[in-house]
mmCIF file of C-alpha atoms and ligand atoms in Angstrom:
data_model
loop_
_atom_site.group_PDB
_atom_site.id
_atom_site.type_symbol
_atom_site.label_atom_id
_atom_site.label_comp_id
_atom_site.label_asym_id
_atom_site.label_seq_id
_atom_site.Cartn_x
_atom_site.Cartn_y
_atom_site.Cartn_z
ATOM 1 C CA UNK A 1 0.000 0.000 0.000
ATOM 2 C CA UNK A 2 1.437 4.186 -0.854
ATOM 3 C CA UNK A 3 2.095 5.488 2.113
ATOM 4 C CA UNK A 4 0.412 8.877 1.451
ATOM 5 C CA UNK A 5 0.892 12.196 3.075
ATOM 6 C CA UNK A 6 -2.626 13.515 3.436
ATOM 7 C CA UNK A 7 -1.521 16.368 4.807
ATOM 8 C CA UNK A 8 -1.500 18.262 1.363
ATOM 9 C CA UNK A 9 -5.207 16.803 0.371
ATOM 10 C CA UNK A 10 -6.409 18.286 4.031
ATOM 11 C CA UNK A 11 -8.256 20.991 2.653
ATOM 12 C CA UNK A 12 -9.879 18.760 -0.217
ATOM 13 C CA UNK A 13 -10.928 16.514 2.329
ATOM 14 C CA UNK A 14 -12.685 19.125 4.262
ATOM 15 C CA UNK A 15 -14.411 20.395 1.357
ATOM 16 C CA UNK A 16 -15.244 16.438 0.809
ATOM 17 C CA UNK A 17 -16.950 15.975 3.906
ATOM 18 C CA UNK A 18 -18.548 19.099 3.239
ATOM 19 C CA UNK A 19 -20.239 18.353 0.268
ATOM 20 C CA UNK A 20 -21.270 15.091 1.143
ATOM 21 C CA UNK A 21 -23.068 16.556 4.333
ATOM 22 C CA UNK A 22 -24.952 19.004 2.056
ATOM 23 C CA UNK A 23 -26.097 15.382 0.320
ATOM 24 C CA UNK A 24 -24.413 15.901 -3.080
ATOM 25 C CA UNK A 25 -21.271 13.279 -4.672
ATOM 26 C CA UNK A 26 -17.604 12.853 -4.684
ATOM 27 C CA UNK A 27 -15.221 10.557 -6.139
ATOM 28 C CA UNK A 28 -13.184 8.797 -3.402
ATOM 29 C CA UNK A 29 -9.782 6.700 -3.674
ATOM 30 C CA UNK A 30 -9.913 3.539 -2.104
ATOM 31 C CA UNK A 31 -7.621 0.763 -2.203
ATOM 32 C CA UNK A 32 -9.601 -1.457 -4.133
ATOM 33 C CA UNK A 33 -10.859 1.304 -6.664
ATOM 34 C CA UNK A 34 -12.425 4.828 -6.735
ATOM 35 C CA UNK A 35 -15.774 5.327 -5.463
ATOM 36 C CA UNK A 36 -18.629 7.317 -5.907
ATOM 37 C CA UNK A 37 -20.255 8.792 -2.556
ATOM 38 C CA UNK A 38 -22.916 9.746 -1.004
ATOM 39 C CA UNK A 39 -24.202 10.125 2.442
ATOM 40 C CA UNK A 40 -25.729 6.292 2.979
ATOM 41 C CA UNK A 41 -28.213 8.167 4.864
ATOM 42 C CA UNK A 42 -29.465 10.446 2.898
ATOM 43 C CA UNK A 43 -32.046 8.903 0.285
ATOM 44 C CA UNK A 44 -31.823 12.128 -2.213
ATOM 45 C CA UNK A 45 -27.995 11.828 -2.040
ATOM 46 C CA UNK A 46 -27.725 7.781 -2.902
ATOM 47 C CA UNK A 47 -30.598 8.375 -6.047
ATOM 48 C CA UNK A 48 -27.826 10.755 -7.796
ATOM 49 C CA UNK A 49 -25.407 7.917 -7.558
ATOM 50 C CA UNK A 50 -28.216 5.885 -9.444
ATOM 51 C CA UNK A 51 -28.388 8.448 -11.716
ATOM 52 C CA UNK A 52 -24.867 9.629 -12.521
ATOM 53 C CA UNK A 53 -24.040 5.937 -12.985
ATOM 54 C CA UNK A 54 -27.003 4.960 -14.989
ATOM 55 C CA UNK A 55 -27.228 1.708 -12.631
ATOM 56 C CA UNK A 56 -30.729 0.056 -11.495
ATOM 57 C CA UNK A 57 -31.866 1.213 -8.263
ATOM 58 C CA UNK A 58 -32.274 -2.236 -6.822
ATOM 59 C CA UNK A 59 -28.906 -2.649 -6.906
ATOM 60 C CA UNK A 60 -27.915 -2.342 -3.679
ATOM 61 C CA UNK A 61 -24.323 -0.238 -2.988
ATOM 62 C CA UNK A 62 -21.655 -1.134 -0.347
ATOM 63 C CA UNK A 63 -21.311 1.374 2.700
ATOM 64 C CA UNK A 64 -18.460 2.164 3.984
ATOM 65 C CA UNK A 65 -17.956 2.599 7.408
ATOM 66 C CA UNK A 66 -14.647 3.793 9.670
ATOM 67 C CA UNK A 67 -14.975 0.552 11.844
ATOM 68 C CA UNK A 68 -16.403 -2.016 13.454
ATOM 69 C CA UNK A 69 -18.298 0.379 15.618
ATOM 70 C CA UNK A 70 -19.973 1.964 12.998
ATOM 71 C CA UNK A 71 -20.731 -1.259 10.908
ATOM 72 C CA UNK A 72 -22.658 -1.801 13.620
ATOM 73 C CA UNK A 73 -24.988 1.281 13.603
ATOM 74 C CA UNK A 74 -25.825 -0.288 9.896
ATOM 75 C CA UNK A 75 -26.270 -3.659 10.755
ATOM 76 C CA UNK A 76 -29.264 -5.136 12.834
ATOM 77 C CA UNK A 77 -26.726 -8.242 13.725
ATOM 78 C CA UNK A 78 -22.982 -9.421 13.143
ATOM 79 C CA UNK A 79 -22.808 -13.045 13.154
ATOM 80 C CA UNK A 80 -19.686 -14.425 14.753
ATOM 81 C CA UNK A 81 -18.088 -15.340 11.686
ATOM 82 C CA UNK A 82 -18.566 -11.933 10.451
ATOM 83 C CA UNK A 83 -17.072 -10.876 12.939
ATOM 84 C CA UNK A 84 -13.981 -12.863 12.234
ATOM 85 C CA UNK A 85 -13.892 -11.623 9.166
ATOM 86 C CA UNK A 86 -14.076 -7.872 10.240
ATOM 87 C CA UNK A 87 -10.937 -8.562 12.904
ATOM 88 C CA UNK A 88 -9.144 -10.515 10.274
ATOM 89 C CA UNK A 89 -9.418 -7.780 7.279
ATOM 90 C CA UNK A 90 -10.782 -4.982 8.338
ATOM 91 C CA UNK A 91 -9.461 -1.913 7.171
ATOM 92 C CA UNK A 92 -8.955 -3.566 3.900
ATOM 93 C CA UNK A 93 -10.463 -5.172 0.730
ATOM 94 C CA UNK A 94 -13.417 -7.170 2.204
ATOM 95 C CA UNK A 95 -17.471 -6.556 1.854
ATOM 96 C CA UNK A 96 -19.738 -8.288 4.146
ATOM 97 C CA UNK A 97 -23.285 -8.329 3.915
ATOM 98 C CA UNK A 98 -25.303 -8.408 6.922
ATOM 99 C CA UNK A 99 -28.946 -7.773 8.239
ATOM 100 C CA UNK A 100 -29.793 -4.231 8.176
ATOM 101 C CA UNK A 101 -31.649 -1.849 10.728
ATOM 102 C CA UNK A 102 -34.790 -1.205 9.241
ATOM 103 C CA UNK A 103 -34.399 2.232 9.966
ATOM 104 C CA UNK A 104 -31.112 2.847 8.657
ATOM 105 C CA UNK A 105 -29.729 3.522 4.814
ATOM 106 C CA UNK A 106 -33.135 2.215 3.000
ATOM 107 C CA UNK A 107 -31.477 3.718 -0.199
ATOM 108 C CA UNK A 108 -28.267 2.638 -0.125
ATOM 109 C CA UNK A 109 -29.270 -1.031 0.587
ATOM 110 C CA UNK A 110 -31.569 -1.134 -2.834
ATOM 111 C CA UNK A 111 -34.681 -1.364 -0.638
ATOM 112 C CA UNK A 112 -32.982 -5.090 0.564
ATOM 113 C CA UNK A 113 -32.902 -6.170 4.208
ATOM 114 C CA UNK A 114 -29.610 -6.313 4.040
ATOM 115 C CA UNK A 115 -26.649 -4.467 3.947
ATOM 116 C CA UNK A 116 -22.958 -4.181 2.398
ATOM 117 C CA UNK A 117 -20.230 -3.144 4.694
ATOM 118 C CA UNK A 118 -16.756 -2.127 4.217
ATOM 119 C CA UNK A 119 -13.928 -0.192 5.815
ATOM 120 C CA UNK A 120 -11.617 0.960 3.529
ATOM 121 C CA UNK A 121 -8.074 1.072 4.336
ATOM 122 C CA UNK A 122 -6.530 4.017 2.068
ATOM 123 C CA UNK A 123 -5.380 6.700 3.802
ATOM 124 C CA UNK A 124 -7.700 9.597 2.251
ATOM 125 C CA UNK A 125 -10.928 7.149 2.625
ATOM 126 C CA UNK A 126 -10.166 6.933 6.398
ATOM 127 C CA UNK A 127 -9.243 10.769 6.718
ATOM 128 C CA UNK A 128 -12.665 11.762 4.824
ATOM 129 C CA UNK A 129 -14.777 8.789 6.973
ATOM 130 C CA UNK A 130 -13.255 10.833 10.166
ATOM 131 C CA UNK A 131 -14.573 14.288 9.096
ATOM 132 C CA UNK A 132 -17.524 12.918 7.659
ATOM 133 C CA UNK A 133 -18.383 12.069 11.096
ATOM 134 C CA UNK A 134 -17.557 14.934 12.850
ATOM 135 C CA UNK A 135 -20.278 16.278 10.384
ATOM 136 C CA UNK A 136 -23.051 13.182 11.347
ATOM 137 C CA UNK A 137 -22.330 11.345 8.044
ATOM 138 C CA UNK A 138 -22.021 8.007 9.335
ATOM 139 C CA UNK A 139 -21.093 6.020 6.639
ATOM 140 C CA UNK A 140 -20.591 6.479 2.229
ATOM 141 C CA UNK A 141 -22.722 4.359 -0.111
ATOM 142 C CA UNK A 142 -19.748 3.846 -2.977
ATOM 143 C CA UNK A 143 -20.315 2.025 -5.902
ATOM 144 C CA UNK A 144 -17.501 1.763 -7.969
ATOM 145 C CA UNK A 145 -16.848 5.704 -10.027
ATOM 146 C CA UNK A 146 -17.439 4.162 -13.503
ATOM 147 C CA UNK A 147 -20.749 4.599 -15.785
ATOM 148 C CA UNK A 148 -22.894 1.129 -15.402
ATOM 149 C CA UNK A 149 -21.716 -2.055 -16.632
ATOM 150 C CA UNK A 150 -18.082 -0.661 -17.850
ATOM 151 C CA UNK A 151 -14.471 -1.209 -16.409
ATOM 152 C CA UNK A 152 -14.040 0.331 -12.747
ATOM 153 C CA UNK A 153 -11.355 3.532 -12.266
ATOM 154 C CA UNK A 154 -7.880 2.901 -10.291
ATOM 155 C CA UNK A 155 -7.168 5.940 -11.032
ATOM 156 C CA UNK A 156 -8.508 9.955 -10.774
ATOM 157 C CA UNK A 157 -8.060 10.422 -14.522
ATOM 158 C CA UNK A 158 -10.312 7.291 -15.158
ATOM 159 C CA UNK A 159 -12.922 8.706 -13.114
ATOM 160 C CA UNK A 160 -12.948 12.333 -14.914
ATOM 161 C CA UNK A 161 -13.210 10.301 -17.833
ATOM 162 C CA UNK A 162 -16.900 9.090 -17.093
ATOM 163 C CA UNK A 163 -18.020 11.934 -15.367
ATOM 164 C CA UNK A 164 -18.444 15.683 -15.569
ATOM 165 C CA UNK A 165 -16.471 18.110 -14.875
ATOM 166 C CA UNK A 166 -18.174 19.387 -11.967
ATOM 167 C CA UNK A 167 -17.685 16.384 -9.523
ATOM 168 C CA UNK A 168 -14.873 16.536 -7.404
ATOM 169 C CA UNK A 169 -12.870 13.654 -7.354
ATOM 170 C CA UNK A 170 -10.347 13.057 -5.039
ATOM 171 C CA UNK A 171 -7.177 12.306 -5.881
ATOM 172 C CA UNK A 172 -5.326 9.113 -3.589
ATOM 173 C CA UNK A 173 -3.387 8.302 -6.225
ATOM 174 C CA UNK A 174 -3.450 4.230 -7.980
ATOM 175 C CA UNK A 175 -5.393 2.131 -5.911
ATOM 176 C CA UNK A 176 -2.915 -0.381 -4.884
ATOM 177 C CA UNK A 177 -5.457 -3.522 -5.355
ATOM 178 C CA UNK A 178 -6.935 -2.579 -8.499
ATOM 179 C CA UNK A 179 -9.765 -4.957 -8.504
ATOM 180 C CA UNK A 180 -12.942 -4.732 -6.251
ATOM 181 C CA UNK A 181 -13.477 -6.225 -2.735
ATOM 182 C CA UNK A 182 -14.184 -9.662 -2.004
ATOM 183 C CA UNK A 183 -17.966 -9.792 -0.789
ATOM 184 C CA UNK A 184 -18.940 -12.518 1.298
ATOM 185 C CA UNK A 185 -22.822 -12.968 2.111
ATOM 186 C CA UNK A 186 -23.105 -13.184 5.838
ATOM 187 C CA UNK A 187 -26.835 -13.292 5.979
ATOM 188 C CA UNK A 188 -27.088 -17.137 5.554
ATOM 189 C CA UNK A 189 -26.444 -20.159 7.813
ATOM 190 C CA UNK A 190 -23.220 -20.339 5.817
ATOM 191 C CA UNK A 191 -21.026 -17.809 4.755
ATOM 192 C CA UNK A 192 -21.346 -17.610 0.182
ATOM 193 C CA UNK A 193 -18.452 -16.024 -1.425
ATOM 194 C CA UNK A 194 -20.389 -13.548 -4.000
ATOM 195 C CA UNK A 195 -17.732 -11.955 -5.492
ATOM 196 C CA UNK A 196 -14.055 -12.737 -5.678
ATOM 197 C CA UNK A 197 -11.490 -10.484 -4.849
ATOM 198 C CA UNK A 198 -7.640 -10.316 -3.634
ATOM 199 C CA UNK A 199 -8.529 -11.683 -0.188
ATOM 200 C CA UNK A 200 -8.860 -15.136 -1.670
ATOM 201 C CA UNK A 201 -11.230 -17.990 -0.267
ATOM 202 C CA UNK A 202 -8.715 -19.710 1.547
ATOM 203 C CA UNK A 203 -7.192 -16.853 3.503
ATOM 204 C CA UNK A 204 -11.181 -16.194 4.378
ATOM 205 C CA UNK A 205 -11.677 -19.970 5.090
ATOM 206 C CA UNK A 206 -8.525 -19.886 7.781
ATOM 207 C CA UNK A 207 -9.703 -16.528 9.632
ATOM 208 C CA UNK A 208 -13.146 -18.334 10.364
ATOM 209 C CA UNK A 209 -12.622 -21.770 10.603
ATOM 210 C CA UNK A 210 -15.057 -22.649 8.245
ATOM 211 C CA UNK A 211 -15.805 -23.342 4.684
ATOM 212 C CA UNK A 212 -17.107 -20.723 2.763
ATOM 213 C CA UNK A 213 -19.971 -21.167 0.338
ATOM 214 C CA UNK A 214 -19.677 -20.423 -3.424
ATOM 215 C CA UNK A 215 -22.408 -18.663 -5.000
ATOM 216 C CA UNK A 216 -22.255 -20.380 -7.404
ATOM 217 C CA UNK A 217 -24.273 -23.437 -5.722
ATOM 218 C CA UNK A 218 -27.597 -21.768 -6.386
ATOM 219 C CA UNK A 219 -29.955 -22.096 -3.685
ATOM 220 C CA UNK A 220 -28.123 -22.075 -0.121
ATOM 221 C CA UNK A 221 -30.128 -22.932 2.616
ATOM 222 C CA UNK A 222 -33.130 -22.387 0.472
ATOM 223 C CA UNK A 223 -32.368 -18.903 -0.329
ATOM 224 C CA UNK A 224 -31.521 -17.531 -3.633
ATOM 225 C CA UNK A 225 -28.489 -14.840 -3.583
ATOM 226 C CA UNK A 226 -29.208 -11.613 -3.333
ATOM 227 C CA UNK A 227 -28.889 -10.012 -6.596
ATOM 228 C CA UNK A 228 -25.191 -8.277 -7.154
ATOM 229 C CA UNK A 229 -24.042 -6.323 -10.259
ATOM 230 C CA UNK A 230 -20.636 -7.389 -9.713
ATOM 231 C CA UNK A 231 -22.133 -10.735 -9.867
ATOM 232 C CA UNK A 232 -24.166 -9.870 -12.929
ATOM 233 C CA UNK A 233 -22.626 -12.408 -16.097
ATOM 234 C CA UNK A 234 -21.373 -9.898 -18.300
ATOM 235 C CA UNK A 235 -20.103 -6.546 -16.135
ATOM 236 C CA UNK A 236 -16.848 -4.718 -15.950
ATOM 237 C CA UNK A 237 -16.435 -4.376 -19.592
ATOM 238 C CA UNK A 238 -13.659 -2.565 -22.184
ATOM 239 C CA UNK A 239 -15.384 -1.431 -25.749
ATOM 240 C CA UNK A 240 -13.705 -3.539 -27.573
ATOM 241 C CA UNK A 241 -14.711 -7.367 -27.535
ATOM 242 C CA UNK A 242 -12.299 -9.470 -24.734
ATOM 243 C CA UNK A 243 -11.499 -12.910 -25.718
ATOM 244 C CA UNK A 244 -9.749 -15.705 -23.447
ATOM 245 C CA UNK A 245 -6.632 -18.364 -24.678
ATOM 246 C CA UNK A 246 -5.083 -20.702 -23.752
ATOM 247 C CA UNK A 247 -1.208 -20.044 -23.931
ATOM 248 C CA UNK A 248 -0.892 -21.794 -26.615
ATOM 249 C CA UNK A 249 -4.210 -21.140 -28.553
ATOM 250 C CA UNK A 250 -2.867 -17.361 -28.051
ATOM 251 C CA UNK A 251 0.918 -17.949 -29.726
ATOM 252 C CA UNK A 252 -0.914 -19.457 -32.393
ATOM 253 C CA UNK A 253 -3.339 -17.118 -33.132
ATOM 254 C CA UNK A 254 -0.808 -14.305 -33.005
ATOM 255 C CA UNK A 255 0.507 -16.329 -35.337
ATOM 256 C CA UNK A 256 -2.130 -16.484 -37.717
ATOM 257 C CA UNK A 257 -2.417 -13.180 -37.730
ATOM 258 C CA UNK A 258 0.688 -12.064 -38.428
ATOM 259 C CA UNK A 259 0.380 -13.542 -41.728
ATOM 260 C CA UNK A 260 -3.005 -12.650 -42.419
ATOM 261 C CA UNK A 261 -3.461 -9.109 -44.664
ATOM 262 C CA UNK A 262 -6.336 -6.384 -44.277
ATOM 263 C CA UNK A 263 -6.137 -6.147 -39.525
ATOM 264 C CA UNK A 264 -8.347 -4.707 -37.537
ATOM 265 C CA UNK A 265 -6.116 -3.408 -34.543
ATOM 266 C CA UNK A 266 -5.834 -5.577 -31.387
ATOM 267 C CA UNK A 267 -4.579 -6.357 -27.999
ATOM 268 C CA UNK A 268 -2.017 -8.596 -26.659
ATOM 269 C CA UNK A 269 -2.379 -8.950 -22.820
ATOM 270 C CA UNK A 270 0.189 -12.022 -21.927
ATOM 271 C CA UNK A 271 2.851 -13.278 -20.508
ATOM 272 C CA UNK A 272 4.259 -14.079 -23.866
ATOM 273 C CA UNK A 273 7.591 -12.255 -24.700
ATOM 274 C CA UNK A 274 6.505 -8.852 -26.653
ATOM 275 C CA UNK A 275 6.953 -8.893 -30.611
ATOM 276 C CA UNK A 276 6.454 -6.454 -33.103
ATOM 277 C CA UNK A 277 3.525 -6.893 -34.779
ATOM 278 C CA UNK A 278 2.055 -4.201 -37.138
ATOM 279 C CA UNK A 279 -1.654 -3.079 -35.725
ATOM 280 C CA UNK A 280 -1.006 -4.979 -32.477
ATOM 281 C CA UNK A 281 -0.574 -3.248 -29.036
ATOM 282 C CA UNK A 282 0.979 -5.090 -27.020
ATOM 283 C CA UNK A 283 0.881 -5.539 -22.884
ATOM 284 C CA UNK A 284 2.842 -8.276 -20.975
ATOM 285 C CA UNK A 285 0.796 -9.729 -17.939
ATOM 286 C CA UNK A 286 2.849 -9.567 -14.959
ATOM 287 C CA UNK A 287 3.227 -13.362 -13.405
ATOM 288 C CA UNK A 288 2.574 -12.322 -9.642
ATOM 289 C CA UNK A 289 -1.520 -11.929 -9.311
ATOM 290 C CA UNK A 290 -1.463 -8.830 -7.211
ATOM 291 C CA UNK A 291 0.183 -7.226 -9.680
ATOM 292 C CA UNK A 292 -1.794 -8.454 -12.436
ATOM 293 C CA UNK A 293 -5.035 -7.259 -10.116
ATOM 294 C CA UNK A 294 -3.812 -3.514 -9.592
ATOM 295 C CA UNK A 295 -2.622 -3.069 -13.549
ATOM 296 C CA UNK A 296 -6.126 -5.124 -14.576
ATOM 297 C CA UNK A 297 -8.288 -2.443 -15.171
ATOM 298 C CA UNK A 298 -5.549 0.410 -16.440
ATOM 299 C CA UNK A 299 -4.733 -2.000 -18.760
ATOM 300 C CA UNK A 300 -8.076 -2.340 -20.356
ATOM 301 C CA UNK A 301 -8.457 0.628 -20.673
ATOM 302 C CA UNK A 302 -5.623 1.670 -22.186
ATOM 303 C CA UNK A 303 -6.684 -0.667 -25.359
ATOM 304 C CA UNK A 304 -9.452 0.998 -25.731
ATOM 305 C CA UNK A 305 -8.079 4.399 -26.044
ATOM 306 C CA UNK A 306 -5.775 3.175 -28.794
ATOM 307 C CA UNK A 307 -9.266 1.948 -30.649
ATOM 308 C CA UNK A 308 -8.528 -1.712 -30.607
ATOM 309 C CA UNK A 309 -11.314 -3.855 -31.948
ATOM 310 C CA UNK A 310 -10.206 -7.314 -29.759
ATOM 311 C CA UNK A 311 -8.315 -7.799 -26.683
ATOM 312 C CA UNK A 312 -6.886 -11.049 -26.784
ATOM 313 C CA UNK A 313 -6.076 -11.990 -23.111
ATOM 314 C CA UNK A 314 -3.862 -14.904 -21.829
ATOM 315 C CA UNK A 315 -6.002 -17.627 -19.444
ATOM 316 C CA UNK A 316 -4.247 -16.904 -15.676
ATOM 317 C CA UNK A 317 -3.424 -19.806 -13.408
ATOM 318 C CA UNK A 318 -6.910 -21.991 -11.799
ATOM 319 C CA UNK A 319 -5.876 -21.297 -8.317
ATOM 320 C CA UNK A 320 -7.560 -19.280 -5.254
ATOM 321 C CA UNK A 321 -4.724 -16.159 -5.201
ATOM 322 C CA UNK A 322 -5.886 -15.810 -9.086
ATOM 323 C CA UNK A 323 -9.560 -16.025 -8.657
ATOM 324 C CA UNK A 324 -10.479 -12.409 -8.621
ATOM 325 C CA UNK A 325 -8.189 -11.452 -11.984
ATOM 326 C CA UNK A 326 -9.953 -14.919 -13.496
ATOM 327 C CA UNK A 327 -13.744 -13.615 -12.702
ATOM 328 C CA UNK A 328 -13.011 -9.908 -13.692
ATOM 329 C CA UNK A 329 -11.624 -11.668 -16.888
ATOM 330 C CA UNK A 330 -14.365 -13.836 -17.469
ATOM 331 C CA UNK A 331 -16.693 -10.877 -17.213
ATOM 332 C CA UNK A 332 -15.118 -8.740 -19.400
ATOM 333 C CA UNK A 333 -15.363 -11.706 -21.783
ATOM 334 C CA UNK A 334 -18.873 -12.324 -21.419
ATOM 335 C CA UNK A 335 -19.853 -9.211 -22.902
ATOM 336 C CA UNK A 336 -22.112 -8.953 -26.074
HETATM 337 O O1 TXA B 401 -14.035 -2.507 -3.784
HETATM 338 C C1 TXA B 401 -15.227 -2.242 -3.828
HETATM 339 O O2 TXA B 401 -16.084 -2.987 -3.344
HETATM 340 C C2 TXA B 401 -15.644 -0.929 -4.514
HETATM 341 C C3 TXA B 401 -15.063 0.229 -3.705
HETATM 342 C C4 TXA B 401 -15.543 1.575 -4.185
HETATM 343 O O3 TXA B 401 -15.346 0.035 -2.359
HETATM 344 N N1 TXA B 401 -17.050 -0.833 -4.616
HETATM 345 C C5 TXA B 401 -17.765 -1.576 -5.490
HETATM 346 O O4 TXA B 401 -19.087 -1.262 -5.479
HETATM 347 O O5 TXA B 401 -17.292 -2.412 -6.216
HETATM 348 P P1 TXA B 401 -20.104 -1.751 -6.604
HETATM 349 O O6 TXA B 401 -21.406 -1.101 -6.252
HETATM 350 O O7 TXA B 401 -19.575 -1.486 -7.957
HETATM 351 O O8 TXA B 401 -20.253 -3.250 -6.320
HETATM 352 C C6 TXA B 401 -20.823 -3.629 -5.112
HETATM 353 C C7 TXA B 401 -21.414 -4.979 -5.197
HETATM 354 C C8 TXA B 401 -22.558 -4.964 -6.180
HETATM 355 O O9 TXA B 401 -22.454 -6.110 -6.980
HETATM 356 C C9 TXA B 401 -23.755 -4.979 -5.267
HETATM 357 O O10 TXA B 401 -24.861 -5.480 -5.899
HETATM 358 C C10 TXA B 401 -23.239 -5.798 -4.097
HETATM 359 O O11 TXA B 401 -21.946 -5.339 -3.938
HETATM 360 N N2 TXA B 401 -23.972 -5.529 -2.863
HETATM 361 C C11 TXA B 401 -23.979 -4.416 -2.134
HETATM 362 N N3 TXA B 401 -24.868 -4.512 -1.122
HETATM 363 C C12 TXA B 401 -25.430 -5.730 -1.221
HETATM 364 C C13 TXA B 401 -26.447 -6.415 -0.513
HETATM 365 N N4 TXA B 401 -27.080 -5.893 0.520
HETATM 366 N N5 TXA B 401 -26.761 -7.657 -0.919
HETATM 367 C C14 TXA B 401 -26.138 -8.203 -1.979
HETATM 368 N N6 TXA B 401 -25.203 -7.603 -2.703
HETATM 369 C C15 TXA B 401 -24.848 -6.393 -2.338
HETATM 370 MG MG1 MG B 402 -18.894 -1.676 -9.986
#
């Protein structure tokens, strides 16, 4: 994680807190990605998000909340293995859903009796939590700062990108995780992984003592998932059209099409050694999958700013530290 000085973003912070008190949005750095807040309290605030974002209001957002202490105003109970998960990875990349208060953030939760909770742990997300509460803003609904359906911002220039001019975006700098947060559904018997991330399902498995559920097993204890964009089949998506090889089925489709006359520009994201190839841009896929994670989303959108039609992406490794890059991957692919 950048250790940032603050101390020069003070007064942005301060005008932060401000604005989200009067119940209008900023763009927030996180460590996962940049956010788009709103007082989770304020019902008026969390419909602009809906709007700027052109996302369904039933989707319910994540709240983010300085601690366990406030988690806790939002939620109407914290399991135990919640809680394990909170002590284990709190401040940090990790979304659990709980029962909500009825009272509480009726908005922000998409109308659903539950809730999303997560405490950030980049430095400007905690500073701005801190004054936001000084001002009675108790926790930010943040859905990831991109329009609906497309690629997520790690950085403040992808978020100015989407949005006008007259949002303030914070700037924290490259989120040093670069995908989105694990979520884990704690509103079941069981705890259901909904949505892979960089905490992996077996460090999450060791800090309860317990197996964790995939979502993908339908029906848990008679109840169907709550619904999740992030879980939605095709999300997180570059213009162009992303398609998945094998190492192999990549070299020799490269291969192909280095021969081939008349190309429609594409991209190369693998660990293949780069060549120079006329109409291809070329990106090499770092081997370690935290790096791979925090360049992810940069990456794809870099190719799209150069116009290419198809990203060709290598297939990463089938193993748990890999499963977040895999589903964002698989996503991206899925699109129409
Ligand atoms: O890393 C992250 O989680 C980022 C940063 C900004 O914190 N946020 C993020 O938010 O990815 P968003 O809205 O793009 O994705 C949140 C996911 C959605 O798929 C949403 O449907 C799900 O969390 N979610 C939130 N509250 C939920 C709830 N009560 N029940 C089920 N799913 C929920
Ligand atoms: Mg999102």
């Amino acid at each position: 994680m950048i250790n940032l000085n603050n101390s020069h973003l003070e007064p942005a912070i301060e005008q932060a807190a401000k604005i989200l008190a009067s119940g209008n949005l900023v763009a927030i750095p996180t460590e996962t990605v940049y956010g788009l807040a709103a007082d989770a309290e304020q019902d008026s605030a969390v419909a602009k998000i809906f709007a700027a974002k052109g996302r369904p209001s039933d989707h319910p957002l994540i709240v983010h909340v300085l601690n366990e202490e406030q988690a806790n105003y939002f939620a109407s109970e914290l399991p135990a293995f919640a809680k394990k998960l909170m002590k284990a990875f709190w401040p940090g990349p990790l979304t659990i859903i709980v029962p909500r208060k009825t009272s509480v953030a009726t908005a922000s939760a998409g109308g659903h009796a539950s809730i999303g909770l997560r405490s950030p742990s980049h430095p400007v997300a905690r500073s701005l939590l801190e004054k936001c509460l000084t001002l009675g803003v108790r926790g930010l609904a943040a859905p990831s700062a991109n329009l609906f359906g497309r690629v997520s911002p790690t950085k403040a220039a992808h978020v100015r990108a989407d949005f006008p001019a007259d949002l303030l975006v914070l700037d924290g700098g490259e989120c040093s995780v670069g995908i989105e947060s694990t979520i884990v559904d704690c509103t079941r018997q069981e705890p259901v992984l909904l949505r892979p991330g960089m905490i992996n399902s077996e460090q999450i498995e060791l800090a309860m003592q317990a197996n964790l559920q995939l979502n993908s097993s339908a029906k848990i204890q008679g109840k169907e998932a709550p619904k999740a964009s992030g879980t939605l089949e095709s999300h997180y998506a570059p213009k162009a059209k992303v398609r998945l090889f094998s190492k192999n089925e990549l070299e020799e489709s490269i291969f192909e099409y280095a021969k081939s006359s008349n190309k429609n520009r594409i991209g190369i994201y693998s660990t293949l050694p780069k060549q120079l190839i006329e109409s291809i841009i070329w990106q090499l896929m770092p081997n370690d999958a935290a790096q791979c994670a925090h360049d992810l989303f940069s990456v794809l959108r870099e190719f799209d700013q150069h116009s290419v039609s198809e990203i060709w992406v290598e297939n990463v490794p089938e193993i748990a530290i890999w499963a977040g890059v895999k589903d964002r991957l698989k996503r991206a692919a899925a699109s129409a």
